[in-house]
């Protein structure tokens, strides 16, 4: 791997040499990265920047908004609305879609984001992140509607996340593998640290919120029981468990050393298909994971094949090391 390659250079080369990304998409990704840099600054300041704690409001999903949920949402909108690369945005923190104001030029891309993932970890100084997904607006009609966003994840043209942890690292795919860039604060730029990220097909590490065990469905219970049985059980090996409660951080660990992440449907709120959101969390992460050689399903179907029906749609998520995800998915079909 070449040394000291900035995100800018990487994207220019992807555009020039491989024809993988059009100029407007390159601009979009640069702008998203710049916004993440600003969010990272706020996250780093913490109490000094008066960014901790709740904002005293709720989002459309009835979740209490943290100050940083709102700050990150505003940073992403302000950074992206004027550049001419976007038609509209949608966010976990906004009820409807956000149209690019008429005073700015309009582009052909649709940007979706979870501005701040892992909100419960903000105040306790544990890794959090931003997740984003990019679609192209379907041709054939002027203007943008919510319906234009209702495309399966397989239609994404770019997806990524930025983790704000001990390092701030941007992880990106435009459909030709996954690359990681760490923020060099002295240079002020993201620098390529890994290309062709690969998730091992097998693992001995699983991530699930065990406190929900009594609410799970039989196939998930079967899988976790077998992991817990360890070397004496049917798997014949001991498993380790992690649960950070920031999807970004749990997925980043899987990107780095493998593992399986599950936030399945459970009986607490049976009418909801899951907790995580299809458009801002599951789709971008599923594509990244697949691009790194892993798999992602809702227990029955590939996440990227699901046809969304609403912006804030929720979904059951099982993703990570391929053989493990296939095993859990098979347990669902056998049940
Ligand atoms: P968000 O902060 O964007 O609402 O997302 C939190 C999500 C996800 O990051 C994490 O995996 C999960 O919620 C944790 O949920 P539990 O607190 O139920 O474990
Ligand atoms: Mn989230
Ligand atoms: Mn969020």
Tab-separated table of N, CA and C in Angstrom, residues 25-92:
chain	number	residue	atom	x	y	z
A	25	UNK	N	-20.026	12.645	-7.259
A	25	UNK	CA	-20.013	11.722	-6.122
A	25	UNK	C	-18.729	11.913	-5.304
A	26	UNK	N	-17.645	12.190	-6.012
A	26	UNK	CA	-16.387	12.454	-5.321
A	26	UNK	C	-16.535	13.693	-4.431
A	27	UNK	N	-17.150	14.726	-4.980
A	27	UNK	CA	-17.381	15.947	-4.199
A	27	UNK	C	-18.234	15.629	-2.970
A	28	UNK	N	-19.283	14.855	-3.188
A	28	UNK	CA	-20.181	14.490	-2.088
A	28	UNK	C	-19.400	13.808	-0.956
A	29	UNK	N	-18.551	12.872	-1.329
A	29	UNK	CA	-17.819	12.112	-0.303
A	29	UNK	C	-16.808	13.002	0.422
A	30	UNK	N	-16.212	13.924	-0.300
A	30	UNK	CA	-15.307	14.889	0.331
A	30	UNK	C	-16.061	15.734	1.360
A	31	UNK	N	-17.268	16.133	0.977
A	31	UNK	CA	-18.050	16.996	1.865
A	31	UNK	C	-18.494	16.223	3.107
A	32	UNK	N	-18.903	14.980	2.906
A	32	UNK	CA	-19.304	14.158	4.062
A	32	UNK	C	-18.095	13.983	5.001
A	33	UNK	N	-16.933	13.734	4.423
A	33	UNK	CA	-15.726	13.565	5.246
A	33	UNK	C	-15.413	14.850	6.022
A	34	UNK	N	-15.590	15.993	5.359
A	34	UNK	CA	-15.336	17.268	6.037
A	34	UNK	C	-16.316	17.449	7.202
A	35	UNK	N	-17.566	17.094	6.963
A	35	UNK	CA	-18.567	17.188	8.034
A	35	UNK	C	-18.176	16.277	9.199
A	36	UNK	N	-17.699	15.078	8.885
A	36	UNK	CA	-17.301	14.143	9.954
A	36	UNK	C	-16.132	14.716	10.761
A	37	UNK	N	-15.251	15.427	10.078
A	37	UNK	CA	-14.134	16.062	10.780
A	37	UNK	C	-14.662	17.076	11.808
A	38	UNK	N	-15.662	17.829	11.379
A	38	UNK	CA	-16.244	18.820	12.298
A	38	UNK	C	-16.958	18.142	13.458
A	39	UNK	N	-17.678	17.075	13.159
A	39	UNK	CA	-18.376	16.350	14.237
A	39	UNK	C	-17.338	15.790	15.204
A	40	UNK	N	-16.263	15.271	14.651
A	40	UNK	CA	-15.191	14.722	15.480
A	40	UNK	C	-14.635	15.774	16.456
A	41	UNK	N	-14.510	17.008	15.953
A	41	UNK	CA	-14.029	18.094	16.821
A	41	UNK	C	-14.978	18.297	18.007
A	42	UNK	N	-16.275	18.337	17.711
A	42	UNK	CA	-17.265	18.526	18.779
A	42	UNK	C	-17.232	17.375	19.766
A	43	UNK	N	-17.167	16.164	19.223
A	43	UNK	CA	-17.144	14.969	20.077
A	43	UNK	C	-15.939	15.050	21.017
A	44	UNK	N	-14.805	15.437	20.471
A	44	UNK	CA	-13.566	15.509	21.252
A	44	UNK	C	-13.628	16.524	22.380
A	45	UNK	N	-14.331	17.623	22.142
A	45	UNK	CA	-14.388	18.672	23.166
A	45	UNK	C	-15.222	18.228	24.363
A	46	UNK	N	-16.264	17.465	24.119
A	46	UNK	CA	-17.101	16.973	25.211
A	46	UNK	C	-17.626	18.093	26.080
A	47	UNK	N	-17.482	17.940	27.394
A	47	UNK	CA	-18.038	18.916	28.336
A	47	UNK	C	-17.480	20.320	28.115
A	48	UNK	N	-16.227	20.403	27.659
A	48	UNK	CA	-15.622	21.729	27.429
A	48	UNK	C	-16.393	22.484	26.349
A	49	UNK	N	-16.891	21.738	25.373
A	49	UNK	CA	-17.651	22.360	24.288
A	49	UNK	C	-19.145	22.400	24.567
A	50	UNK	N	-19.538	22.002	25.778
A	50	UNK	CA	-20.944	21.975	26.172
A	50	UNK	C	-21.792	21.142	25.198
A	51	UNK	N	-21.271	20.008	24.778
A	51	UNK	CA	-22.019	19.187	23.821
A	51	UNK	C	-22.584	17.905	24.444
A	52	UNK	N	-22.365	17.699	25.736
A	52	UNK	CA	-22.882	16.470	26.353
A	52	UNK	C	-24.324	16.683	26.832
A	53	UNK	N	-25.000	15.578	27.141
A	53	UNK	CA	-26.340	15.654	27.714
A	53	UNK	C	-27.441	15.689	26.674
A	54	UNK	N	-28.672	15.766	27.181
A	54	UNK	CA	-29.828	15.711	26.285
A	54	UNK	C	-30.231	17.109	25.832
A	55	UNK	N	-30.926	17.130	24.680
A	55	UNK	CA	-31.325	18.412	24.096
A	55	UNK	C	-32.720	18.817	24.562
A	56	UNK	N	-33.412	17.891	25.232
A	56	UNK	CA	-34.760	18.202	25.702
A	56	UNK	C	-35.823	18.017	24.633
A	57	UNK	N	-35.503	17.265	23.584
A	57	UNK	CA	-36.486	17.016	22.526
A	57	UNK	C	-36.491	15.529	22.177
A	58	UNK	N	-37.481	15.120	21.364
A	58	UNK	CA	-37.549	13.736	20.897
A	58	UNK	C	-37.540	13.719	19.372
A	59	UNK	N	-36.993	12.661	18.777
A	59	UNK	CA	-37.078	12.558	17.313
A	59	UNK	C	-38.378	11.856	16.927
A	60	UNK	N	-38.581	11.685	15.624
A	60	UNK	CA	-39.843	11.137	15.123
A	60	UNK	C	-40.086	9.705	15.615
A	61	UNK	N	-39.018	9.043	16.029
A	61	UNK	CA	-39.164	7.672	16.516
A	61	UNK	C	-39.376	7.618	18.023
A	62	UNK	N	-39.563	8.806	18.634
A	62	UNK	CA	-39.850	8.864	20.054
A	62	UNK	C	-38.626	8.675	20.929
A	63	UNK	N	-37.425	8.825	20.333
A	63	UNK	CA	-36.210	8.680	21.119
A	63	UNK	C	-35.749	10.053	21.595
A	64	UNK	N	-35.258	10.106	22.839
A	64	UNK	CA	-34.759	11.370	23.388
A	64	UNK	C	-33.522	11.780	22.592
A	65	UNK	N	-33.499	13.027	22.133
A	65	UNK	CA	-32.345	13.493	21.360
A	65	UNK	C	-31.269	14.053	22.272
A	66	UNK	N	-30.043	13.650	22.002
A	66	UNK	CA	-28.892	14.212	22.698
A	66	UNK	C	-28.455	15.464	21.948
A	67	UNK	N	-27.750	16.356	22.662
A	67	UNK	CA	-27.262	17.569	21.992
A	67	UNK	C	-26.449	17.206	20.751
A	68	UNK	N	-25.619	16.171	20.890
A	68	UNK	CA	-24.749	15.821	19.755
A	68	UNK	C	-25.517	15.222	18.578
A	69	UNK	N	-26.682	14.575	18.844
A	69	UNK	CA	-27.519	14.085	17.735
A	69	UNK	C	-27.898	15.271	16.852
A	70	UNK	N	-28.273	16.359	17.504
A	70	UNK	CA	-28.748	17.537	16.774
A	70	UNK	C	-27.585	18.284	16.128
A	71	UNK	N	-26.492	18.439	16.868
A	71	UNK	CA	-25.318	19.124	16.306
A	71	UNK	C	-24.832	18.382	15.053
A	72	UNK	N	-24.687	17.075	15.164
A	72	UNK	CA	-24.160	16.293	14.028
A	72	UNK	C	-25.107	16.382	12.836
A	73	UNK	N	-26.406	16.344	13.111
A	73	UNK	CA	-27.388	16.465	12.027
A	73	UNK	C	-27.241	17.813	11.317
A	74	UNK	N	-27.095	18.875	12.098
A	74	UNK	CA	-26.963	20.216	11.503
A	74	UNK	C	-25.671	20.351	10.716
A	75	UNK	N	-24.596	19.815	11.262
A	75	UNK	CA	-23.301	19.887	10.553
A	75	UNK	C	-23.419	19.206	9.188
A	76	UNK	N	-24.047	18.039	9.154
A	76	UNK	CA	-24.163	17.299	7.885
A	76	UNK	C	-25.036	18.046	6.878
A	77	UNK	N	-26.095	18.655	7.366
A	77	UNK	CA	-26.966	19.396	6.443
A	77	UNK	C	-26.262	20.640	5.919
A	78	UNK	N	-25.688	21.419	6.832
A	78	UNK	CA	-25.008	22.660	6.408
A	78	UNK	C	-23.886	22.371	5.425
A	79	UNK	N	-23.146	21.312	5.670
A	79	UNK	CA	-22.006	21.001	4.802
A	79	UNK	C	-22.473	20.572	3.412
A	80	UNK	N	-23.623	19.912	3.355
A	80	UNK	CA	-24.030	19.269	2.100
A	80	UNK	C	-25.035	20.031	1.249
A	81	UNK	N	-25.713	21.017	1.829
A	81	UNK	CA	-26.859	21.574	1.093
A	81	UNK	C	-26.469	22.497	-0.054
A	82	UNK	N	-25.285	23.101	-0.026
A	82	UNK	CA	-24.981	24.169	-0.993
A	82	UNK	C	-24.103	23.738	-2.163
A	83	UNK	N	-23.520	22.532	-2.109
A	83	UNK	CA	-22.485	22.155	-3.080
A	83	UNK	C	-22.986	21.806	-4.479
A	84	UNK	N	-24.275	21.565	-4.627
A	84	UNK	CA	-24.824	21.259	-5.947
A	84	UNK	C	-24.786	19.787	-6.303
A	85	UNK	N	-24.327	18.935	-5.372
A	85	UNK	CA	-24.209	17.513	-5.675
A	85	UNK	C	-25.436	16.721	-5.235
A	86	UNK	N	-26.306	17.343	-4.445
A	86	UNK	CA	-27.421	16.593	-3.853
A	86	UNK	C	-28.786	17.071	-4.336
A	87	UNK	N	-29.711	16.123	-4.367
A	87	UNK	CA	-31.110	16.463	-4.604
A	87	UNK	C	-31.845	16.586	-3.272
A	88	UNK	N	-31.510	15.695	-2.333
A	88	UNK	CA	-32.196	15.702	-1.039
A	88	UNK	C	-31.443	14.831	-0.031
A	89	UNK	N	-31.799	15.033	1.227
A	89	UNK	CA	-31.191	14.227	2.299
A	89	UNK	C	-32.299	13.634	3.170
A	90	UNK	N	-31.947	12.585	3.894
A	90	UNK	CA	-32.860	12.037	4.897
A	90	UNK	C	-32.020	11.614	6.089
A	91	UNK	N	-32.564	11.830	7.270
A	91	UNK	CA	-31.799	11.564	8.483
A	91	UNK	C	-32.671	10.894	9.534
A	92	UNK	N	-32.017	10.085	10.346
A	92	UNK	CA	-32.691	9.476	11.488
A	92	UNK	C	-33.324	10.545	12.387
